[in-house]
Each structure stands twice: as structure tokens, then as C-alpha cells.
Amino acid sequence: DSGVTQTPKHLITATGQRVTLRCSPRSGDLSVYWYQQSLDQGLQFLIQYYNGEERAKGNILERFSAQQFPDLHSELNLSSLELGDSALYFCASSFRTGGYEQYFGPGTRLTVT
Amino acid sequence: AQSVTQPDIHITVSEGASLELRCNYSYGATPYLFWYVQSPGQGLQLLLKYFSGDTLVQGIKGFEAEFKRSQSSFNLRKPSVHWSDAAEYFCAVAAEAAGNKLTFGGGTRVLVKP
């Protein structure tokens, strides 16, 4: 158990819908990262927050957004869902940014039908 | 931009035999290097990391990795594999200049024969 929690574990929804994925980092960690794992793209970095502020952006679609709240949990919002958004979404946390390892949550499997 | 290559998509090894997984990275300076393992239906577990110092690093579950700057490599090894080592292994690189995001290789799936 990494100490990073993600809910829900599974999510099935229809195209065009909007979903919210939730992540709670390890106790004491200030930085949260979101990654997407799909068969065709592999593991890709989406976005990073540090102590409530966006720190870095990767290949995140405009339909996707995220935020980190004062209690340091984070939410990833996916809207206007398409079939191709079906993937495993991982959250990871680290104490700070540089020079610290990231610990991953168990992931949320999103299926868009 | 940083990148990671894992040349072997699949590796089959007999239980008790040694295992080596290859990883090559591309980055201008010395990066932070990691190996993660993912069992079926599970998340990613950190096996080991290299930030600086001794180029041979020890990790959990009996794994070790060696950083070779001249070859831009960070290969993972285990002297004797167990059936429970069957999983997918990912090499990753991070750079502080890039916000410490992880860039992953494509992964190597390890099958263990009895």
C-alpha cells in the first residue's frame, strides 16, 4: 500500500458525459501528479500540482482539467468523454518536486461506452 | 526533451534464472532514474531509484540497477527470479528542469516459466 488513495476504482460512463476522479496523496506529500495509461499511448504525464498550484502540464486535453484543494487532495475532471478516453488514470504524490520519488495510487479504470 | 527506451517488449525467464531488463534514456544532464513494477490489475510500485552517488543501487524484492552515464543506461537486474516476479516493468526518468514529471518507457513484460 503506497498511501495514495484514488476513487472510484472503476467507472463506466457514456460518450459525452463528464466524470470526476479523486486522489488523496500520502500524508505529508505536497505534490500530486496525474498520469494516463492506455494500450496505444502507454503511460503519459497529464498534469502536476504542488501545494495547490499548477506546476507542470503534459499532454492533457482541453476537455480535461484538474485542481488541488487546500487539504491537498486533487480531482481530475474529464468532460465531453470520447471512446478514446477509456484508460487507467493514476495519481501519484511526492513530498516536493525535484529529487523526490513518486508513489502511485491504485488507479481508476475509466470505460467510456 | 527526455525520453526512455525499453528495447524488450517481452522477456521469458525460467524460475531461478537471472533477469536483466534494459533501459536507455535520453537527457542532456544527469536525470533522476526509476524502475517501477506493475502487476496485473495493480498500480505502479517503486522498485528503486537513482538520484546521485553510487551508480549501483539496491531496491526492494532483491532487485538492483546500475547507472552507466557513458551508455545512458539504467538496467535492472535480479540474480534469481521467483514466479511472483511475473509483471510489467517500467523504467522512468525525471528531470527537475521539467518539473519532475516522469517520462516512462514502453515497459517490458516478464513471464516466468516454472
Coordinates of C-alpha atoms in Angstrom, one line a residue:
Chain A
D1 CA 0.0 0.0 0.0
S2 CA 1.6 3.3 -1.2
G3 CA -0.6 5.5 1.0
V4 CA -2.1 7.2 -2.1
T5 CA -5.8 6.6 -2.5
Q6 CA -7.9 7.0 -5.6
T7 CA -11.7 6.8 -6.0
P8 CA -13.6 5.3 -7.7
K9 CA -11.7 2.2 -8.6
H10 CA -13.9 1.6 -11.7
L11 CA -16.0 4.0 -13.7
I12 CA -18.3 3.2 -16.7
T13 CA -19.9 6.0 -18.5
A14 CA -21.2 7.1 -21.9
T15 CA -19.7 9.3 -24.5
G16 CA -20.4 13.0 -24.0
Q17 CA -20.6 12.6 -20.2
R18 CA -18.4 14.2 -17.5
V19 CA -16.7 12.4 -14.7
T20 CA -14.5 13.4 -11.7
L21 CA -11.7 11.3 -10.4
R22 CA -10.4 11.9 -6.9
C23 CA -7.0 11.4 -5.4
S24 CA -5.7 11.8 -1.8
P25 CA -1.9 12.0 -1.6
R26 CA 0.3 10.3 1.0
S27 CA 0.3 12.1 4.3
G28 CA 2.8 15.0 4.2
D29 CA 3.2 15.0 0.4
L30 CA 2.7 18.3 -1.3
S31 CA 2.9 17.4 -4.9
V32 CA 0.3 15.5 -6.9
Y33 CA 0.7 14.2 -10.4
W34 CA -1.9 12.7 -12.8
Y35 CA -1.0 10.1 -15.5
Q36 CA -2.9 8.2 -18.1
Q37 CA -2.2 4.6 -19.1
S38 CA -3.6 3.3 -22.3
L39 CA -2.7 0.5 -24.7
D40 CA -1.8 2.8 -27.6
Q41 CA -0.1 5.7 -25.7
G42 CA 1.4 3.9 -22.7
L43 CA 2.0 5.9 -19.5
Q44 CA 1.7 9.6 -20.1
F45 CA 2.0 12.5 -17.8
L46 CA -1.0 14.8 -17.7
I47 CA -0.6 17.5 -15.1
Q48 CA 1.1 18.3 -11.8
Y49 CA 0.1 20.4 -8.8
Y50 CA 2.3 21.5 -5.9
N51 CA 0.7 22.8 -2.8
G52 CA -2.4 23.9 -4.6
E53 CA -0.8 25.5 -7.6
E54 CA -0.4 24.0 -11.1
R55 CA 3.2 23.3 -11.7
A56 CA 3.5 21.5 -15.0
K57 CA 1.3 20.3 -17.8
G58 CA 1.8 17.4 -20.2
N59 CA -0.3 16.0 -22.9
I60 CA -3.6 17.0 -21.3
L61 CA -6.6 17.6 -23.5
E62 CA -8.5 20.9 -23.2
R63 CA -11.5 18.8 -22.2
F64 CA -9.6 17.7 -19.1
S65 CA -8.9 19.8 -16.1
A66 CA -7.6 19.3 -12.6
Q67 CA -7.2 21.1 -9.3
Q68 CA -5.6 20.6 -5.9
F69 CA -7.6 21.7 -2.8
P70 CA -6.3 23.2 0.4
D71 CA -6.3 19.8 2.1
L72 CA -4.0 18.7 -0.8
H73 CA -6.4 16.2 -2.3
S74 CA -6.8 16.5 -6.1
E75 CA -9.5 16.0 -8.6
L76 CA -9.2 15.3 -12.3
N77 CA -12.3 16.3 -14.3
L78 CA -12.9 14.7 -17.7
S79 CA -15.6 16.2 -19.9
S80 CA -17.2 15.5 -23.2
L81 CA -15.9 12.0 -23.0
E82 CA -14.9 10.0 -26.0
L83 CA -14.3 6.3 -26.6
G84 CA -10.6 7.1 -26.8
D85 CA -10.6 8.4 -23.2
S86 CA -11.0 4.9 -21.9
A87 CA -7.9 4.2 -19.9
L88 CA -6.4 3.8 -16.5
Y89 CA -5.8 7.1 -14.7
F90 CA -3.2 7.1 -12.0
C91 CA -2.5 9.7 -9.4
A92 CA 1.0 9.9 -7.8
S93 CA 2.3 12.0 -5.0
S94 CA 5.7 13.1 -3.8
F95 CA 7.0 15.2 -0.9
R96 CA 8.1 18.0 -3.1
T97 CA 9.1 18.4 -6.7
G98 CA 12.7 17.8 -7.6
G99 CA 14.7 14.9 -6.1
Y100 CA 11.8 13.0 -4.6
E101 CA 10.3 9.7 -5.7
Q102 CA 6.6 9.5 -6.7
Y103 CA 4.3 7.0 -5.1
F104 CA 1.3 5.8 -7.2
G105 CA -2.2 5.1 -6.2
P106 CA -4.1 2.0 -7.4
G107 CA -5.7 3.9 -10.3
T108 CA -9.2 4.5 -11.7
R109 CA -10.2 2.4 -14.7
L110 CA -12.4 4.5 -16.9
T111 CA -14.5 2.8 -19.6
V112 CA -16.4 5.0 -22.0
T113 CA -19.2 3.3 -23.9
Chain B
A1 CA 13.1 16.6 -24.2
Q2 CA 13.7 13.5 -22.1
S3 CA 12.9 10.0 -23.5
V4 CA 13.2 6.4 -22.3
T5 CA 13.6 3.3 -24.4
Q6 CA 13.0 -0.2 -23.2
P7 CA 14.1 -2.4 -26.2
D8 CA 12.5 -5.6 -25.0
I9 CA 8.7 -5.8 -25.0
H10 CA 8.6 -9.3 -23.6
I11 CA 11.1 -11.4 -21.8
T12 CA 10.5 -15.0 -20.7
V13 CA 12.8 -16.4 -18.0
S14 CA 12.8 -19.7 -16.0
E15 CA 12.2 -19.6 -12.3
G16 CA 15.6 -19.4 -10.5
A17 CA 17.4 -17.9 -13.5
S18 CA 18.8 -14.4 -13.6
L19 CA 17.0 -11.5 -15.2
E20 CA 18.2 -8.3 -16.8
L21 CA 15.9 -5.6 -18.2
R22 CA 17.4 -2.9 -20.4
C23 CA 16.7 0.8 -20.2
N24 CA 18.2 3.6 -22.2
Y25 CA 17.4 7.2 -21.6
S26 CA 17.9 10.5 -23.4
Y27 CA 18.5 13.7 -21.4
G28 CA 21.1 16.4 -21.5
A29 CA 22.1 16.3 -17.9
T30 CA 22.0 13.6 -15.2
P31 CA 18.4 12.7 -14.7
Y32 CA 16.6 11.0 -11.8
L33 CA 16.0 7.4 -12.8
F34 CA 13.4 4.9 -11.5
W35 CA 12.2 1.4 -12.0
Y36 CA 8.5 0.6 -11.3
V37 CA 6.7 -2.7 -11.4
Q38 CA 3.0 -3.2 -12.3
S39 CA 1.3 -6.5 -11.5
P40 CA -1.9 -7.3 -13.5
G41 CA -4.7 -5.0 -12.4
Q42 CA -2.5 -3.2 -10.0
G43 CA -0.9 0.2 -9.6
L44 CA 2.8 1.0 -10.0
Q45 CA 5.2 0.1 -7.2
L46 CA 8.5 1.8 -6.9
L47 CA 11.4 -0.8 -7.1
L48 CA 14.4 1.5 -6.9
K49 CA 15.7 5.0 -7.7
Y50 CA 18.9 6.7 -8.7
F51 CA 19.5 10.4 -7.9
S52 CA 23.2 10.6 -7.5
G53 CA 26.2 8.9 -5.8
D54 CA 26.8 5.2 -6.0
T55 CA 25.9 4.0 -9.5
L56 CA 24.8 0.6 -8.3
V57 CA 21.5 0.9 -6.4
Q58 CA 19.7 -1.7 -4.4
G59 CA 15.9 -1.9 -4.4
I60 CA 13.1 -4.0 -3.0
K61 CA 12.4 -7.6 -3.8
G62 CA 16.0 -8.3 -4.5
F63 CA 16.4 -6.0 -7.5
E64 CA 19.3 -3.8 -8.3
A65 CA 20.1 -1.4 -11.1
E66 CA 23.3 0.1 -12.4
F67 CA 23.5 3.7 -13.8
K68 CA 26.0 3.9 -16.7
R69 CA 26.4 7.5 -17.8
S70 CA 28.6 6.6 -20.8
Q71 CA 25.9 4.3 -22.2
S72 CA 22.9 6.4 -21.0
S73 CA 21.6 3.2 -19.5
F74 CA 19.9 2.1 -16.2
N75 CA 19.5 -1.7 -16.5
L76 CA 17.6 -3.6 -13.9
R77 CA 18.8 -7.0 -12.6
K78 CA 17.8 -9.8 -10.3
P79 CA 20.0 -12.8 -9.7
S80 CA 17.3 -15.4 -9.3
V81 CA 13.7 -14.7 -10.3
H82 CA 10.6 -16.0 -8.5
W83 CA 7.3 -16.8 -10.1
S84 CA 5.9 -13.7 -8.3
D85 CA 8.2 -11.5 -10.3
A86 CA 6.0 -12.0 -13.4
A87 CA 4.7 -8.5 -14.1
E88 CA 5.4 -5.5 -16.3
Y89 CA 8.4 -3.3 -15.5
F90 CA 8.7 0.3 -16.4
C91 CA 11.8 2.4 -16.5
A92 CA 11.2 6.2 -16.0
V93 CA 13.2 9.4 -16.0
A94 CA 12.5 12.7 -14.3
A95 CA 14.3 16.0 -14.5
E96 CA 13.9 18.9 -12.2
A97 CA 14.1 21.3 -15.1
A98 CA 11.0 19.6 -16.5
G99 CA 9.0 19.8 -13.3
N100 CA 10.0 16.4 -12.1
K101 CA 7.3 14.7 -14.3
L102 CA 8.0 11.1 -15.0
T103 CA 8.6 10.0 -18.6
F104 CA 8.1 6.3 -18.9
G105 CA 9.5 3.7 -21.3
G106 CA 7.1 1.4 -23.1
G107 CA 7.5 -1.3 -20.5
T108 CA 8.8 -4.9 -20.5
R109 CA 6.5 -7.7 -19.7
V110 CA 8.3 -10.5 -17.8
L111 CA 6.9 -14.1 -18.0
V112 CA 8.3 -16.6 -15.6
K113 CA 8.4 -20.3 -16.6
P114 CA 8.2 -22.9 -13.8

